[in-house]
Tab-separated table of C-alpha atoms in Angstrom:
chain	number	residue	atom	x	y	z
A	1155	UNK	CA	0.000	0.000	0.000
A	1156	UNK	CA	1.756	3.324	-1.025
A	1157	UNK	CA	2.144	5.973	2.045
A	1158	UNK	CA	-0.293	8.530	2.703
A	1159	UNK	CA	-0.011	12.230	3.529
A	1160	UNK	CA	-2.324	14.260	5.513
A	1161	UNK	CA	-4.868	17.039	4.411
A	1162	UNK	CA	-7.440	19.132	5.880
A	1163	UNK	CA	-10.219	18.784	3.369
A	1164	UNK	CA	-12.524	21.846	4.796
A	1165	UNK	CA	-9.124	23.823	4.471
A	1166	UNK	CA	-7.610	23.293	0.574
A	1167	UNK	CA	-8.736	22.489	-2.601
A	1168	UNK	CA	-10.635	19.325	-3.145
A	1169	UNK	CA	-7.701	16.544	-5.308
A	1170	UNK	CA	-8.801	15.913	-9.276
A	1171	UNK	CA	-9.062	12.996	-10.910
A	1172	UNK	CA	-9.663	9.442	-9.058
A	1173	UNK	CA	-8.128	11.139	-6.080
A	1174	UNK	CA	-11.016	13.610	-5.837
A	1175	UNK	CA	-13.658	10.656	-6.298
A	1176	UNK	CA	-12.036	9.087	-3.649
A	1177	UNK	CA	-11.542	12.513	-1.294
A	1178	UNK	CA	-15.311	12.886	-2.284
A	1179	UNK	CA	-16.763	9.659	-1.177
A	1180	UNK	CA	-15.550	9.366	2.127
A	1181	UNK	CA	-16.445	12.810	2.643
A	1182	UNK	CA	-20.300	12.081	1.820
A	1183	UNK	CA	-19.720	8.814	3.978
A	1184	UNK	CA	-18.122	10.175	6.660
A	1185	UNK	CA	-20.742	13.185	6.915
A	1186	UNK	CA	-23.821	10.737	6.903
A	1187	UNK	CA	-22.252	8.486	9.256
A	1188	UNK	CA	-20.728	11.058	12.352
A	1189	UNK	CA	-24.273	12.664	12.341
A	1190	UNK	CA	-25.382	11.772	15.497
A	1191	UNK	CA	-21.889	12.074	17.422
A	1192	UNK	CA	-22.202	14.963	19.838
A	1193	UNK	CA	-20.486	18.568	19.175
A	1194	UNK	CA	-18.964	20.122	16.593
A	1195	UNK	CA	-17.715	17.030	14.117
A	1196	UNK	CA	-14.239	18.045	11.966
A	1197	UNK	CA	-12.430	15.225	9.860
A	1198	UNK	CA	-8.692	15.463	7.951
A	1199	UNK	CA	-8.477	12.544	5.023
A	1200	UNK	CA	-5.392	11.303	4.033
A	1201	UNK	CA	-4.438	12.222	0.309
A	1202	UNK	CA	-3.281	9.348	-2.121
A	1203	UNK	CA	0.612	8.847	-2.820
A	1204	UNK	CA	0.858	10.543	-6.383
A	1205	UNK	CA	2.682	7.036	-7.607
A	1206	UNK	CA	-0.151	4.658	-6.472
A	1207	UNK	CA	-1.842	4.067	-10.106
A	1208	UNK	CA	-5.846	3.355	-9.865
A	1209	UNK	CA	-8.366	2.992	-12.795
A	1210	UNK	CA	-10.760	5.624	-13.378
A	1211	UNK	CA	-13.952	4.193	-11.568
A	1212	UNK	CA	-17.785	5.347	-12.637
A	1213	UNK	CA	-19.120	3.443	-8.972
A	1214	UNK	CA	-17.652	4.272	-6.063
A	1215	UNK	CA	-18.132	3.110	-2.375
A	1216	UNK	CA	-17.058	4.306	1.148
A	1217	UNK	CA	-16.741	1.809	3.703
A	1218	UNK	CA	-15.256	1.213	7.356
A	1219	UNK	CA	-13.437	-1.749	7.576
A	1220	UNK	CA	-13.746	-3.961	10.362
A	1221	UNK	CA	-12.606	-3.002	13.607
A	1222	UNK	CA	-12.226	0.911	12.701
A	1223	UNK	CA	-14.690	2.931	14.152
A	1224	UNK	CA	-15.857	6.759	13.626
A	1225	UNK	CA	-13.833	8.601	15.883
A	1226	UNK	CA	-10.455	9.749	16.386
A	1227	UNK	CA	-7.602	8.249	14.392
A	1228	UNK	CA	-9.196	5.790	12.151
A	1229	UNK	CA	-8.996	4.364	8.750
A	1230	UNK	CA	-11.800	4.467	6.007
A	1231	UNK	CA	-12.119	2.147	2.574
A	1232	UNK	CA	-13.213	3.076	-0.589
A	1233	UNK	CA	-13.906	0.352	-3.060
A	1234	UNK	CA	-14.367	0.398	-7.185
A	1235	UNK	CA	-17.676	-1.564	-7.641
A	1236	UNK	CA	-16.986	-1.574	-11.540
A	1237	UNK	CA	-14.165	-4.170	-13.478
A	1238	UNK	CA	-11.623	-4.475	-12.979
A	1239	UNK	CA	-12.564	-2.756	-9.509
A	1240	UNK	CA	-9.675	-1.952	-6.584
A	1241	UNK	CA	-10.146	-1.036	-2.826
A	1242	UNK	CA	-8.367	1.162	-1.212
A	1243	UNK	CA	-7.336	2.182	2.730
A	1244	UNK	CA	-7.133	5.836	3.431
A	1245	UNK	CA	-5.762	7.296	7.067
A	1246	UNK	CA	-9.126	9.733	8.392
A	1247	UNK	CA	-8.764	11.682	12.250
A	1248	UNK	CA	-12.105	12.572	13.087
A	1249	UNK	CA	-12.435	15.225	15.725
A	1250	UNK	CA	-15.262	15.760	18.396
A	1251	UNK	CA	-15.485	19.194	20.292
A	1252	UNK	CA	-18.246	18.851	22.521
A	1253	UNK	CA	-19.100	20.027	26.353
A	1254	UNK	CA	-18.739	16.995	28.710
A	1255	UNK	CA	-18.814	16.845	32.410
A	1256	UNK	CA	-15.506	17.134	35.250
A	1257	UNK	CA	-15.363	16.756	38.908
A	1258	UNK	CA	-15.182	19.916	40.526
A	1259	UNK	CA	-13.481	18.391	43.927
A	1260	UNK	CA	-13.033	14.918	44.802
A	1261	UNK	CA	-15.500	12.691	44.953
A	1262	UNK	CA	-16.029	9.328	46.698
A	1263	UNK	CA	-17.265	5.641	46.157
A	1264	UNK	CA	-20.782	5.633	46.523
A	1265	UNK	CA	-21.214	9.224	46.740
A	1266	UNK	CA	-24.424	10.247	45.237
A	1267	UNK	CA	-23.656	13.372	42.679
A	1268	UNK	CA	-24.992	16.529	42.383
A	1269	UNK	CA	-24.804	19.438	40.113
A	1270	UNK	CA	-22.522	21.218	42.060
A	1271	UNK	CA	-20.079	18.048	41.790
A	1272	UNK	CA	-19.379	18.650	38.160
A	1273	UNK	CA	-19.158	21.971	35.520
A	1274	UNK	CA	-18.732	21.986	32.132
A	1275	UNK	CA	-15.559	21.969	29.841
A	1276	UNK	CA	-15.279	21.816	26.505
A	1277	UNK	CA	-12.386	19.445	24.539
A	1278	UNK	CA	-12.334	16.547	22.151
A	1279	UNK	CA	-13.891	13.624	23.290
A	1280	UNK	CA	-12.458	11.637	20.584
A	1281	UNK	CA	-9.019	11.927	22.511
A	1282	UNK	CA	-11.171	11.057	25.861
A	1283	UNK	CA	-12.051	7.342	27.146
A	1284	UNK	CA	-15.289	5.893	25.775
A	1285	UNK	CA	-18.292	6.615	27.586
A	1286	UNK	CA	-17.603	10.771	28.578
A	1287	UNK	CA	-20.785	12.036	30.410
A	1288	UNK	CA	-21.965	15.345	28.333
A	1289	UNK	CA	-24.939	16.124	30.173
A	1290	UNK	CA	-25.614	16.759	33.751
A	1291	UNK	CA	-29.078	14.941	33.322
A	1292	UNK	CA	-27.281	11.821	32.814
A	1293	UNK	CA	-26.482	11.968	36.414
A	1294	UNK	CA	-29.408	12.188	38.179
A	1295	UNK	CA	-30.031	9.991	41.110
A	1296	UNK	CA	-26.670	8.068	40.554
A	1297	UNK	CA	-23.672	7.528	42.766
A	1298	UNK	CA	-20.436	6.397	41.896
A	1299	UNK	CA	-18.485	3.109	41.663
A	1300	UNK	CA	-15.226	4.300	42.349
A	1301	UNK	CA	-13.523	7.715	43.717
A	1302	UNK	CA	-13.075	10.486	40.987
A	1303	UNK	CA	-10.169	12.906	41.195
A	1304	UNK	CA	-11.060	16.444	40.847
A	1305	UNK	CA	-10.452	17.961	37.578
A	1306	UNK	CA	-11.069	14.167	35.788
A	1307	UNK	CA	-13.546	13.384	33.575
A	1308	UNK	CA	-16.990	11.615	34.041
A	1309	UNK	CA	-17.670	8.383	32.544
A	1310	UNK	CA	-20.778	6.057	32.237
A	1311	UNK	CA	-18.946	3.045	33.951
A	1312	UNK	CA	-18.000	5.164	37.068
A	1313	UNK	CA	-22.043	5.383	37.392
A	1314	UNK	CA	-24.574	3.357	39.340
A	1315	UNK	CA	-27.949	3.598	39.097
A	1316	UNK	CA	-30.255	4.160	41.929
A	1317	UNK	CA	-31.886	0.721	43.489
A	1318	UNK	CA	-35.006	0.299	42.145
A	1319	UNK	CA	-35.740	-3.198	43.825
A	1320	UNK	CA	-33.725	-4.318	47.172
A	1321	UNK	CA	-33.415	-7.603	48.724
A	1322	UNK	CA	-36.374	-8.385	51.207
A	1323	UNK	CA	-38.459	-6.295	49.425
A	1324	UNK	CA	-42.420	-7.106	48.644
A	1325	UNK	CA	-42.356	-7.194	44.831
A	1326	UNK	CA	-45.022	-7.821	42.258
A	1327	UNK	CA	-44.204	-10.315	39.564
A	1328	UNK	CA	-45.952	-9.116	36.420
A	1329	UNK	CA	-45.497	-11.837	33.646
A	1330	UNK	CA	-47.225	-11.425	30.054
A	1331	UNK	CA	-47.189	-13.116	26.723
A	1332	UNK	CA	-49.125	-13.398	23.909
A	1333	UNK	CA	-52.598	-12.670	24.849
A	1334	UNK	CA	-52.028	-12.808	28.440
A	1335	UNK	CA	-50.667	-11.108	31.544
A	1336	UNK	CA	-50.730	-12.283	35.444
A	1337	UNK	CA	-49.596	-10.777	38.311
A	1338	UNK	CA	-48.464	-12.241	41.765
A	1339	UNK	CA	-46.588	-11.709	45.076
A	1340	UNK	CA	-43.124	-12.137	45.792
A	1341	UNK	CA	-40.362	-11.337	47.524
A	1342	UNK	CA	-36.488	-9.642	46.128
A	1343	UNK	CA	-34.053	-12.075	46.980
A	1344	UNK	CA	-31.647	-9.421	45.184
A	1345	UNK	CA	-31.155	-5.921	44.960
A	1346	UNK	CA	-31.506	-4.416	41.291
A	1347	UNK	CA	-31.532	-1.090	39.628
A	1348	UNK	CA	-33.747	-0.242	36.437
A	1349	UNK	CA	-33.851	-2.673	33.837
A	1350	UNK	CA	-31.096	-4.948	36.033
A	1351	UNK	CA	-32.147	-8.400	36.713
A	1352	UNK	CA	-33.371	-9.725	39.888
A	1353	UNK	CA	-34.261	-12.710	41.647
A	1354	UNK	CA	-37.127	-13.691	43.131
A	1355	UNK	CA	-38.693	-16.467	45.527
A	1356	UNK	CA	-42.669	-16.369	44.464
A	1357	UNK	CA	-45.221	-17.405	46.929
A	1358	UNK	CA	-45.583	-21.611	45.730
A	1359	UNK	CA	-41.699	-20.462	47.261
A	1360	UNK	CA	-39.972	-20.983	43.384
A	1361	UNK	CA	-37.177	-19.048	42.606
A	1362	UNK	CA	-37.904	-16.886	39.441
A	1363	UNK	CA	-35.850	-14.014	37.541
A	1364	UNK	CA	-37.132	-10.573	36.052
A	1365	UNK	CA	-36.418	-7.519	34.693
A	1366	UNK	CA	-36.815	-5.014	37.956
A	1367	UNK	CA	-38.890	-1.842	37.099
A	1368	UNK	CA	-40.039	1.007	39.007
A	1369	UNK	CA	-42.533	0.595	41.930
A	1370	UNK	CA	-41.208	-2.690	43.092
A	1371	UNK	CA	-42.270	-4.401	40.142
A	1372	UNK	CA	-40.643	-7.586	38.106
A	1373	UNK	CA	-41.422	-8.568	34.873
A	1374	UNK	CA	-41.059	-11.795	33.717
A	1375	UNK	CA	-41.376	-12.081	29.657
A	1376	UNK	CA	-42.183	-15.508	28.024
């Protein structure tokens, strides 16, 4: 595969010639595809080596090959879907500026957060771990799994959701099916949060499992 230079595409002239079909098509794909990423969405495509020799194409695809994904560094494909067709890999950096969510001070395990626990900054969450909160709504009623410097970023898998059903609790096992729905008593031989599942012992004292909602209520789907 021939090297690979850098461009900004939203700052230079567009490449002629099979270079520009190629510039052009992961462009449209790329645009389509980082629509529903959060912030402001930028992306730099990598121009073709001026030796690498490809035949003029009238069909053109963008693709992402397996195991690259639409964000930061990445790599996108663009295969000829007319003979004697050709594929090629092209280097793409996609960058993410969006608000997302710090600790003001530090915070502990199972401290339940607040508003005045986290403010706003503003960076590139492509160059962030997976799973950056962006909105302080996202914390509501949750506590944290683990202690949180201040200054660091707030993930998803740092968060626990509230109980929803805990162990020794009266529940009420709803199950339904096709055409049908009964209810009984039972009691949570578990804790659970929302949409967790939890176990438990019905009144003919069997041991059942469900999908723990709000209102001490298990469903049980068949």
């Amino acid at each position: 595969m021939s090297m690979l230079s850098v461009f900004n595409i939203a700052g230079r002239a567009q490449p002629a010639g099979i270079e520009g079909v190629i510039v052009n098509a992961i462009d449209r794909f790329l645009t389509t595809q980082t629509q529903g990423l959060p912030g402001r969405v930028s992306t730099r495509i990598g121009s073709l080596d001026p030796r690498t020799q490809l035949s003029p194409c009238t069909s053109v695809e963008a693709f992402l090959p397996n195991g690259a994904r639409l964000w930061g560094r990445t790599t996108a494909g663009v295969r000829c879907n007319t003979p004697p067709g050709w594929t090629v890999f092209v280097p793409v950096t996609i960058t993410v500026i969006s608000n997302y969510l710090i600790a003001t001070h530090p915070l502990a395990p199972n401290q339940t957060l607040q508003a005045t626990d986290v403010t706003l900054t503003s960076g590139d969450l492509a160059s962030l771990p997976a799973g950056i909160i962006t909105d302080v709504s996202q914390l509501a009623g949750k506590s944290l799994r683990n202690s949180i410097a201040a200054g660091q970023p707030i993930r998803s898998d740092q968060l626990i959701s509230p109980l929803v059903i805990r162990q020794g609790q009266a529940v009420k096992l709803v199950s339904q099916g096709a055409g049908f729905a009964v209810s009984a008593d039972g009691t949570a031989l578990s804790n659970a949060a929302e949409g967790q599942v939890a176990q438990v012992r019905a009144g003919n004292g069997q041991t059942v499992s469900g999908i723990a909602r709000q209102g001490g209520v298990v469903e049980i789907g068949y």
